[in-house]
Coordinates of C-alpha atoms in Angstrom, one line a residue:
Chain A
X16 CA 214.7 241.4 63.9
X17 CA 215.1 237.6 64.3
X18 CA 214.0 236.4 67.8
X19 CA 213.4 233.0 69.4
X20 CA 213.3 232.9 73.1
X21 CA 215.1 229.5 73.3
X22 CA 218.6 229.1 72.1
X23 CA 219.8 226.5 69.5
X24 CA 216.6 226.6 67.4
X25 CA 218.3 228.0 64.3
X26 CA 218.0 231.8 64.6
X27 CA 221.5 232.6 63.4
X28 CA 221.3 230.1 60.6
X29 CA 217.9 231.5 59.5
X30 CA 219.3 235.1 59.7
X31 CA 222.2 234.1 57.5
X32 CA 219.9 232.5 54.9
X33 CA 217.8 235.6 54.9
X34 CA 220.9 237.8 54.4
X35 CA 222.1 235.7 51.5
X36 CA 218.7 235.6 49.9
X37 CA 218.1 239.4 50.3
X38 CA 221.6 240.1 48.9
X39 CA 221.0 237.9 45.8
X40 CA 219.0 240.0 43.4
X41 CA 217.8 237.0 41.5
X42 CA 215.7 236.0 44.4
X43 CA 214.0 239.3 44.5
X44 CA 213.3 239.8 40.8
X45 CA 211.2 236.6 40.5
X46 CA 208.8 237.5 43.4
X47 CA 205.4 238.3 42.0
X48 CA 204.2 239.8 45.2
X49 CA 206.1 243.1 44.9
X50 CA 204.0 246.3 45.0
X51 CA 204.5 249.1 42.6
X52 CA 207.0 251.1 44.6
X53 CA 209.2 248.0 45.1
X54 CA 209.0 247.3 41.3
X55 CA 210.0 250.8 40.5
X56 CA 212.9 250.5 43.0
X57 CA 214.0 247.4 41.1
X58 CA 214.1 249.2 37.8
X59 CA 216.9 251.5 39.0
X60 CA 218.6 249.1 41.4
X61 CA 219.1 245.4 41.0
X62 CA 221.0 244.6 44.2
X63 CA 219.6 245.3 47.6
X64 CA 222.0 246.6 50.2
X65 CA 221.7 244.2 53.0
X66 CA 223.2 244.2 56.5
X67 CA 223.3 241.8 59.4
X68 CA 223.9 243.1 62.9
X69 CA 224.7 240.3 65.3
X70 CA 223.8 241.3 68.9
X71 CA 224.5 237.9 70.4
X72 CA 227.4 239.4 72.2
X73 CA 228.4 236.4 74.3
X74 CA 227.9 233.8 71.6
X75 CA 228.5 235.3 68.2
X76 CA 228.1 232.6 65.6
X77 CA 227.2 234.8 62.6
X78 CA 230.8 235.2 61.4
X79 CA 231.3 231.4 61.3
X80 CA 228.0 230.8 59.6
X81 CA 228.7 233.4 56.9
X82 CA 232.3 232.1 56.4
X83 CA 234.0 235.4 57.5
X84 CA 235.2 234.3 61.0
X85 CA 238.8 235.3 60.3
X86 CA 237.9 238.9 59.3
X87 CA 238.5 241.9 61.4
X88 CA 236.7 245.2 61.8
X89 CA 238.6 248.3 60.5
X90 CA 238.3 251.9 61.5
X91 CA 237.9 254.6 59.0
X92 CA 237.2 258.3 59.1
X93 CA 233.4 257.5 58.9
X94 CA 233.5 255.0 61.7
X95 CA 234.0 251.2 61.9
X96 CA 233.7 249.5 58.6
X97 CA 231.6 246.4 58.7
X98 CA 232.9 243.1 57.2
X99 CA 231.5 242.4 53.7
X100 CA 230.4 238.9 52.6
X101 CA 229.9 240.5 49.2
X102 CA 229.7 244.0 47.9
X103 CA 226.1 244.6 49.0
X104 CA 226.1 242.4 52.1
X105 CA 227.6 244.0 55.3
X106 CA 228.0 242.3 58.7
X107 CA 228.8 243.5 62.1
X108 CA 229.5 241.2 65.1
X109 CA 231.6 241.3 68.2
X110 CA 233.2 238.1 66.8
X111 CA 235.3 240.3 64.5
X112 CA 236.7 242.2 67.4
X113 CA 238.2 239.4 69.4
X114 CA 241.9 238.4 69.4
X115 CA 241.0 234.8 69.7
X116 CA 237.7 233.0 69.0
X117 CA 238.3 231.1 72.3
X118 CA 238.0 234.2 74.4
X119 CA 235.0 234.4 76.6
X120 CA 233.1 237.7 76.5
X121 CA 232.4 238.2 80.2
X122 CA 230.3 241.4 79.9
X123 CA 227.4 242.4 82.0
X124 CA 224.4 244.3 80.5
X125 CA 225.6 247.9 80.4
X126 CA 228.8 246.9 78.5
X127 CA 226.7 244.9 76.0
X128 CA 224.3 247.7 75.6
X129 CA 227.2 250.1 74.9
X130 CA 228.5 247.9 72.1
X131 CA 225.0 247.6 70.5
X132 CA 224.7 251.4 70.6
X133 CA 228.1 251.6 68.9
X134 CA 227.0 249.1 66.3
X135 CA 224.2 251.4 65.4
X136 CA 225.9 254.8 65.7
X137 CA 229.6 254.2 64.9
X138 CA 229.4 251.6 62.1
X139 CA 229.5 252.9 58.5
X140 CA 226.6 250.8 57.2
X141 CA 226.2 252.8 54.1
X142 CA 222.7 253.1 52.6
X143 CA 221.0 249.9 53.6
X144 CA 217.7 248.5 52.2
X145 CA 217.5 245.8 54.9
X146 CA 219.1 245.5 58.3
X147 CA 218.5 242.1 59.8
X148 CA 219.3 241.8 63.5
X149 CA 220.2 238.5 65.0
X150 CA 219.5 238.3 68.7
X151 CA 220.6 236.0 71.6
X152 CA 218.0 233.9 73.4
X153 CA 215.8 235.7 75.9
X154 CA 214.1 239.0 76.5
X155 CA 216.8 241.0 78.4
X156 CA 219.4 243.7 77.9
X157 CA 220.2 243.1 74.2
X158 CA 216.5 243.0 73.2
X159 CA 215.4 245.9 75.3
X160 CA 218.3 248.1 74.1
X161 CA 217.7 247.4 70.4
X162 CA 214.1 248.4 70.8
X163 CA 215.1 251.5 72.7
X164 CA 217.9 252.6 70.3
X165 CA 215.8 252.0 67.2
X166 CA 212.7 253.7 68.6
X167 CA 212.9 256.6 66.2
X168 CA 213.8 254.8 63.0
X169 CA 211.4 252.0 64.0
X170 CA 211.7 248.2 63.6
X171 CA 209.6 246.8 60.8
X172 CA 208.9 243.6 62.6
X173 CA 210.2 240.4 64.2
X174 CA 210.4 236.9 62.7
X175 CA 210.2 234.3 65.5
X176 CA 212.0 231.0 65.2
X177 CA 211.2 227.9 67.1
X178 CA 211.6 224.1 67.1
X179 CA 208.4 221.9 67.5
X180 CA 208.7 220.8 71.1
X181 CA 206.8 222.4 74.0
X182 CA 209.9 223.6 75.9
X183 CA 210.8 225.7 72.9
X184 CA 207.3 226.9 72.3
X185 CA 206.8 228.2 75.8
X186 CA 209.8 230.6 75.2
X187 CA 208.2 231.7 72.0
X188 CA 205.0 232.6 73.8
X189 CA 207.1 234.8 76.1
X190 CA 208.7 236.4 73.0
X191 CA 205.3 237.2 71.5
X192 CA 204.4 238.8 74.8
X193 CA 207.6 240.8 74.6
X194 CA 206.9 242.0 71.1
X195 CA 203.4 243.0 72.2
X196 CA 204.7 244.9 75.2
X197 CA 207.4 246.9 73.3
X198 CA 205.2 247.4 70.2
X199 CA 207.0 245.3 67.7
X200 CA 204.9 243.7 64.9
X201 CA 205.3 239.9 64.8
X202 CA 205.8 239.1 61.1
X203 CA 205.3 235.5 61.7
X204 CA 206.6 232.2 63.1
X205 CA 209.1 229.7 61.5
X206 CA 209.3 226.1 62.7
X207 CA 212.8 224.8 62.3
X208 CA 214.0 221.2 62.6
X209 CA 210.5 220.0 61.8
X210 CA 211.1 216.4 60.8
X211 CA 214.0 214.3 59.8
X212 CA 214.0 212.0 56.8
X213 CA 216.3 209.0 57.2
X214 CA 218.7 209.1 54.3
X215 CA 218.7 205.3 54.2
X216 CA 215.0 204.3 54.3
X217 CA 213.3 207.7 53.8
X218 CA 211.2 207.2 57.0
X219 CA 210.4 210.6 58.6
X220 CA 211.1 210.9 62.3
X221 CA 210.0 213.8 64.5
X222 CA 213.3 214.4 66.4
X223 CA 211.8 217.3 68.4
X224 CA 208.2 216.1 68.7
X225 CA 205.4 218.6 68.6
X226 CA 203.9 217.2 71.8
X227 CA 201.5 220.2 72.1
X228 CA 200.8 220.8 68.4
X229 CA 204.0 222.5 67.3
X230 CA 204.4 226.0 65.9
X231 CA 201.2 225.7 63.8
X232 CA 198.9 225.4 66.8
X233 CA 200.8 228.0 68.7
X234 CA 200.4 230.4 65.7
X235 CA 196.7 229.8 65.7
X236 CA 196.3 230.1 69.5
X237 CA 198.3 233.3 69.6
X238 CA 197.0 234.9 66.4
X239 CA 200.4 235.1 64.6
X240 CA 201.1 234.1 61.1
X241 CA 202.8 230.7 60.5
X242 CA 205.4 231.4 57.8
X243 CA 206.5 227.8 57.3
X244 CA 208.3 224.8 58.6
X245 CA 211.9 223.8 57.6
X246 CA 212.7 220.1 57.8
X247 CA 215.8 219.0 59.8
X248 CA 218.5 218.5 57.3
X249 CA 222.0 217.7 58.7
X250 CA 223.5 219.5 55.7
X251 CA 222.2 222.8 57.1
X252 CA 224.4 222.5 60.2
X253 CA 227.3 221.4 58.0
X254 CA 226.9 224.4 55.8
X255 CA 226.8 226.7 58.9
X256 CA 230.0 225.1 60.2
X257 CA 231.7 225.6 56.8
X258 CA 230.4 229.1 56.3
X259 CA 228.7 228.4 53.0
X260 CA 225.1 229.2 51.9
X261 CA 222.9 226.1 52.2
X262 CA 220.6 227.7 49.7
X263 CA 223.4 227.9 47.1
X264 CA 224.8 224.4 47.9
X265 CA 221.6 222.5 48.0
X266 CA 219.0 224.6 46.0
X267 CA 216.8 221.6 45.3
X268 CA 216.5 220.2 48.8
X269 CA 213.1 220.3 50.6
X270 CA 214.7 222.5 53.3
X271 CA 215.8 225.1 50.6
X272 CA 212.3 225.1 49.2
X273 CA 210.9 225.7 52.6
X274 CA 213.4 228.5 53.4
X275 CA 212.7 230.2 50.1
X276 CA 208.9 230.0 50.5
X277 CA 209.3 231.6 53.9
X278 CA 211.6 234.3 52.7
X279 CA 209.5 235.1 49.7
X280 CA 206.3 235.0 51.7
X281 CA 204.4 238.3 51.8
X282 CA 204.9 239.1 55.4
X283 CA 208.7 238.8 55.6
X284 CA 209.2 240.1 52.2
X285 CA 207.4 243.4 52.3
X286 CA 208.1 244.4 55.8
X287 CA 211.6 243.5 56.8
Chain B
X21 CA 226.9 224.3 87.8
X22 CA 225.8 223.2 84.3
X23 CA 227.0 225.5 81.5
X24 CA 227.0 225.3 77.8
X25 CA 227.7 228.5 75.9
X26 CA 225.1 227.8 73.2
X27 CA 221.5 227.4 73.9
X28 CA 219.3 224.4 73.0
X29 CA 222.0 221.8 73.6
X30 CA 220.2 220.1 76.5
X31 CA 221.5 221.9 79.6
X32 CA 218.2 222.0 81.4
X33 CA 217.3 218.4 80.4
X34 CA 220.7 217.2 81.6
X35 CA 220.3 219.2 84.9
X36 CA 217.0 217.5 85.4
X37 CA 218.3 214.0 84.9
X38 CA 221.2 214.8 87.2
X39 CA 218.7 216.0 89.9
X40 CA 216.5 213.0 89.6
X41 CA 219.6 210.7 89.7
X42 CA 221.1 212.4 92.8
X43 CA 217.7 212.4 94.6
X44 CA 217.3 208.6 93.9
X45 CA 219.3 206.8 96.5
X46 CA 219.4 203.6 94.6
X47 CA 221.6 205.2 91.9
X48 CA 224.1 206.2 94.5
X49 CA 224.3 202.9 96.5
X50 CA 225.4 200.9 93.5
X51 CA 228.3 203.1 92.6
X52 CA 231.6 201.3 93.3
X53 CA 233.7 204.5 93.1
X54 CA 232.6 206.0 96.4
X55 CA 235.4 206.8 98.8
X56 CA 235.3 205.9 102.5
X57 CA 233.8 209.1 103.8
X58 CA 231.0 208.9 101.2
X59 CA 230.3 205.3 102.2
X60 CA 230.1 206.2 105.8
X61 CA 227.8 209.0 104.9
X62 CA 225.5 206.5 103.2
X63 CA 225.4 204.3 106.3
X64 CA 223.5 207.1 108.2
X65 CA 221.7 208.7 105.3
X66 CA 220.2 206.9 102.3
X67 CA 218.7 209.9 100.5
X68 CA 220.8 212.8 99.3
X69 CA 219.2 216.2 99.7
X70 CA 219.3 217.6 96.2
X71 CA 218.5 221.1 94.9
X72 CA 218.2 222.6 91.5
X73 CA 218.5 226.4 91.1
X74 CA 217.3 227.6 87.7
X75 CA 219.0 230.9 86.9
X76 CA 217.8 231.1 83.3
X77 CA 215.6 234.0 84.3
X78 CA 214.2 234.9 80.8
X79 CA 213.7 231.3 79.7
X80 CA 213.0 229.0 82.7
X81 CA 212.3 225.5 81.4
X82 CA 213.2 223.5 84.5
X83 CA 209.7 223.7 86.0
X84 CA 208.2 222.1 82.8
X85 CA 210.9 219.5 82.5
X86 CA 210.5 218.4 86.1
X87 CA 206.7 218.3 85.8
X88 CA 206.1 221.0 88.4
X89 CA 205.2 224.0 86.1
X90 CA 201.9 224.7 87.8
X91 CA 203.5 225.0 91.3
X92 CA 203.9 228.3 93.1
X93 CA 206.5 229.5 95.6
X94 CA 205.3 230.0 99.1
X95 CA 206.6 232.4 101.7
X96 CA 207.3 231.2 105.2
X97 CA 209.0 232.6 108.3
X98 CA 212.3 231.2 107.2
X99 CA 212.0 232.6 103.6
X100 CA 210.7 231.4 100.3
X101 CA 210.0 227.7 100.2
X102 CA 211.3 226.0 97.1
X103 CA 209.0 223.7 95.1
X104 CA 209.6 220.0 95.9
X105 CA 209.7 217.3 93.2
X106 CA 209.9 214.8 96.0
X107 CA 210.8 215.1 99.7
X108 CA 214.6 215.3 99.1
X109 CA 214.5 217.3 95.8
X110 CA 213.9 221.0 96.0
X111 CA 213.7 223.4 93.0
X112 CA 213.7 227.1 92.6
X113 CA 212.9 229.0 89.4
X114 CA 211.4 232.3 88.3
X115 CA 208.9 230.1 86.5
X116 CA 207.2 229.5 89.8
X117 CA 206.7 233.2 90.3
X118 CA 204.9 234.2 87.2
X119 CA 201.1 234.7 86.9
X120 CA 201.1 233.3 83.4
X121 CA 203.7 231.1 81.7
X122 CA 203.2 233.3 78.6
X123 CA 204.5 236.4 80.4
X124 CA 207.8 237.7 79.1
X125 CA 210.4 238.5 81.8
X126 CA 211.8 241.7 80.4
X127 CA 214.6 242.3 83.0
X128 CA 218.0 243.8 82.5
X129 CA 221.0 242.5 84.3
X130 CA 220.7 244.2 87.7
X131 CA 217.2 242.9 88.3
X132 CA 218.2 239.4 87.2
X133 CA 221.2 239.6 89.6
X134 CA 218.9 240.7 92.4
X135 CA 216.7 237.6 92.0
X136 CA 219.7 235.3 91.8
X137 CA 220.9 236.8 95.1
X138 CA 217.5 236.2 96.6
X139 CA 217.5 232.6 95.4
X140 CA 220.6 232.0 97.4
X141 CA 219.9 234.1 100.5
X142 CA 216.1 234.1 100.9
X143 CA 215.2 230.6 99.9
X144 CA 214.9 228.0 102.6
X145 CA 216.9 225.3 100.9
X146 CA 217.4 223.2 104.0
X147 CA 220.5 221.1 104.4
X148 CA 221.5 220.3 100.8
X149 CA 224.1 217.7 99.8
X150 CA 224.0 218.9 96.2
X151 CA 222.9 222.2 94.6
X152 CA 222.8 221.9 90.8
X153 CA 222.7 225.3 89.1
X154 CA 221.1 225.5 85.6
X155 CA 222.3 228.5 83.7
X156 CA 221.2 230.3 80.5
X157 CA 223.5 230.4 77.5
X158 CA 226.4 232.8 77.5
X159 CA 228.9 234.3 80.0
X160 CA 227.1 237.4 81.2
X161 CA 225.2 238.7 84.3
X162 CA 223.8 235.4 85.5
X163 CA 227.1 233.6 85.3
X164 CA 229.2 236.3 86.8
X165 CA 226.7 236.9 89.6
X166 CA 226.6 233.2 90.6
X167 CA 230.4 233.1 90.7
X168 CA 230.5 236.3 92.7
X169 CA 227.7 235.3 95.2
X170 CA 229.1 231.8 95.8
X171 CA 232.7 233.0 96.2
X172 CA 232.8 232.1 99.8
X173 CA 231.1 228.8 99.8
X174 CA 232.7 227.9 96.5
X175 CA 231.5 226.1 93.5
X176 CA 232.7 222.5 93.2
X177 CA 232.8 222.7 89.4
X178 CA 231.1 223.0 86.1
X179 CA 229.8 220.4 83.7
X180 CA 229.8 221.7 80.1
X181 CA 227.1 220.5 77.7
X182 CA 227.5 220.7 73.9
X183 CA 226.2 219.3 70.7
X184 CA 228.7 218.0 68.1
X185 CA 228.7 220.7 65.5
X186 CA 231.4 223.5 65.3
X187 CA 229.0 226.4 66.0
X188 CA 228.2 224.8 69.4
X189 CA 231.8 223.9 70.2
X190 CA 233.1 227.4 69.6
X191 CA 230.7 228.6 72.4
X192 CA 232.1 225.8 74.7
X193 CA 235.6 227.0 74.1
X194 CA 234.5 230.4 75.3
X195 CA 232.9 228.8 78.3
X196 CA 236.1 226.9 79.2
X197 CA 237.9 230.2 79.0
X198 CA 235.2 231.7 81.3
X199 CA 235.8 228.9 83.9
X200 CA 239.5 229.4 83.7
X201 CA 239.2 233.2 84.2
X202 CA 236.8 233.0 87.2
X203 CA 238.6 230.0 88.7
X204 CA 235.9 227.3 88.4
X205 CA 237.1 223.7 87.9
X206 CA 235.7 222.1 84.7
X207 CA 234.5 218.7 85.7
X208 CA 234.1 217.6 82.1
X209 CA 232.3 217.8 78.9
X210 CA 229.1 216.0 77.8
X211 CA 228.2 215.7 74.1
X212 CA 224.5 215.7 73.7
X213 CA 222.4 214.8 70.5
X214 CA 225.4 212.7 69.3
X215 CA 223.7 210.5 66.8
X216 CA 220.2 209.4 65.8
X217 CA 219.3 205.8 65.1
X218 CA 216.3 205.6 62.7
X219 CA 213.6 203.6 64.5
X220 CA 212.6 202.0 61.2
X221 CA 215.9 200.8 59.6
X222 CA 218.4 201.3 62.5
X223 CA 220.7 203.4 60.4
X224 CA 222.6 206.0 62.5
X225 CA 222.6 209.6 61.3
X226 CA 224.7 212.4 62.6
X227 CA 222.0 215.1 62.7
X228 CA 224.4 217.7 64.1
X229 CA 227.6 216.6 62.4
X230 CA 230.9 216.8 64.2
X231 CA 232.5 218.6 61.3
X232 CA 235.6 219.6 63.4
X233 CA 235.9 216.4 65.5
X234 CA 233.0 216.9 68.0
X235 CA 233.3 217.2 71.7
X236 CA 235.9 214.4 72.0
X237 CA 238.5 216.4 70.0
X238 CA 237.7 219.6 71.8
X239 CA 238.2 217.9 75.1
X240 CA 241.6 216.6 74.0
X241 CA 242.6 220.0 72.5
X242 CA 241.5 222.0 75.6
X243 CA 242.6 219.4 78.2
X244 CA 239.2 218.8 79.8
X245 CA 237.7 215.5 80.6
X246 CA 235.2 213.9 78.1
X247 CA 232.4 212.6 80.3
X248 CA 230.4 210.9 77.6
X249 CA 228.1 211.2 74.6
X250 CA 224.3 210.9 74.8
X251 CA 222.6 209.8 71.5
X252 CA 219.7 211.8 70.2
X253 CA 216.6 210.1 71.3
X254 CA 213.3 211.9 70.5
X255 CA 211.8 210.4 73.7
X256 CA 214.2 212.6 75.8
X257 CA 212.4 215.7 74.4
X258 CA 209.0 214.1 74.9
X259 CA 209.8 213.3 78.5
X260 CA 211.0 216.9 79.0
X261 CA 207.7 218.2 77.6
X262 CA 205.7 215.9 79.8
X263 CA 207.8 216.6 82.9
X264 CA 208.7 212.9 83.5
X265 CA 212.1 211.4 84.1
X266 CA 213.5 209.9 81.0
X267 CA 215.8 207.7 83.1
X268 CA 212.7 206.2 84.9
X269 CA 210.6 205.9 81.7
X270 CA 213.2 204.3 79.5
X271 CA 215.9 202.8 81.8
X272 CA 217.2 200.4 79.2
X273 CA 217.6 202.8 76.4
X274 CA 221.2 203.6 75.1
X275 CA 220.6 207.2 76.1
X276 CA 219.8 206.3 79.7
X277 CA 222.9 204.1 79.8
X278 CA 224.9 207.0 78.5
X279 CA 223.4 209.4 81.1
X280 CA 224.0 207.1 84.0
X281 CA 227.6 206.4 82.9
X282 CA 228.2 210.1 82.9
X283 CA 226.4 210.8 86.2
X284 CA 228.3 207.9 87.9
X285 CA 231.6 208.9 86.4
X286 CA 234.2 209.8 89.0
X287 CA 234.5 213.5 88.1
X288 CA 230.9 214.4 88.3
X289 CA 230.2 212.1 91.2
X290 CA 232.8 213.2 93.6
X291 CA 232.8 216.8 93.0
X292 CA 229.4 218.1 92.4

């Protein structure tokens, strides 16, 4: 589960990168941290079956970021078919169910909860290795429902995304409290939009200044793992708008290195 | 009412600047666009009574941005007393009602709606000239309840805030659709984080690139007024973290000029 507290910190973009990375077998085979059972798994199966469930009902951006915004959900005898980015990468979002992308989804909690329940029960996800859940900002209906509906199968953990400034961090503190209260393990914290390197003179600017120590200090204070910091690269947003994988487009960029380090890191890797 | 669709685009920061500007009589006296009734009003009253109601229940950032995060709400015979930034500037937020700022507010829709109703009925706002409502991202419980509860008194209009990239704009399109469907006048659109000027070499970078034409094109396409564009200035976020007015701290910055042009612009000025 990918959580943030505050909106606009890069949750959906991170979710998409995570999905692309999990669905690309090459990323997984080179990781030296796999335990034996995972290694055995790889001997018989080279592609992980990956799913993304977008529960940001009023502001679904996953379809655009994954380049599948024009797709529609189809019904089959075994339920709704998710939309496939590639054979082993299934996605479900309310964005696939609207007649126009300009339509407001004016739904109160119960209706949102009903759809989330359907996403879990009525979608033919197949046999997934990973299900990544992209959430809206906050700690309300969508978050509580996901926890409630997945109580039996369990949620492996939550990755928290933030930007460096205090007004974002204070929402993350609340999100950590949420995880504690509902019993979800916090896999770690990712600081997004960490610094911006001017393309002209290479000077680094802190656009969202870590006035209270940034994510690193928060992670220390709250006892959660700091998974990494991704620099602010305007090409990340451009890739999201165009629906292409930033990791594929700019594999040698410092932001891609940061993303891959985070994705390959022990906590996220083993537990998601 | 300040709306966005997407989170993290600067709604609360804009709301705070709007509040500070409305509460500062000097800003109002120099505006040449006032009509006669407003001018007569000014002859007898030099300070506007301004209120901000923060209905972002799960992620209240208004108290921090206005520098009043440690304040508490008090009860009196006439109801809850709002927190005052200055004599003519009252603020109400769930942030004032928590025992710790780290506490998650894990409330579903009905409980959030109940508090919003109390904010309107049980708070002793006094005689307000302006009530600015800061909303969470989306078009769900909080937004529908505000519209429902203020049906009789009416809402003068909504200012929409966005950043330039397509994934933010698509949420704004939904927000415009929301306003149309519930009958709220769109006062106009503000583009935030428009461009970043490197402090070292003065090169301007588009951090959040307007890959589909930015807010200006959206405003043209959707027939809403473009109120202005505010450049990305890291000092805005710093001021928000420190709870001080950016307009007061950096009055000569291009971002302050942009803010004041927007605030003084006819649409926002007359109708809010």
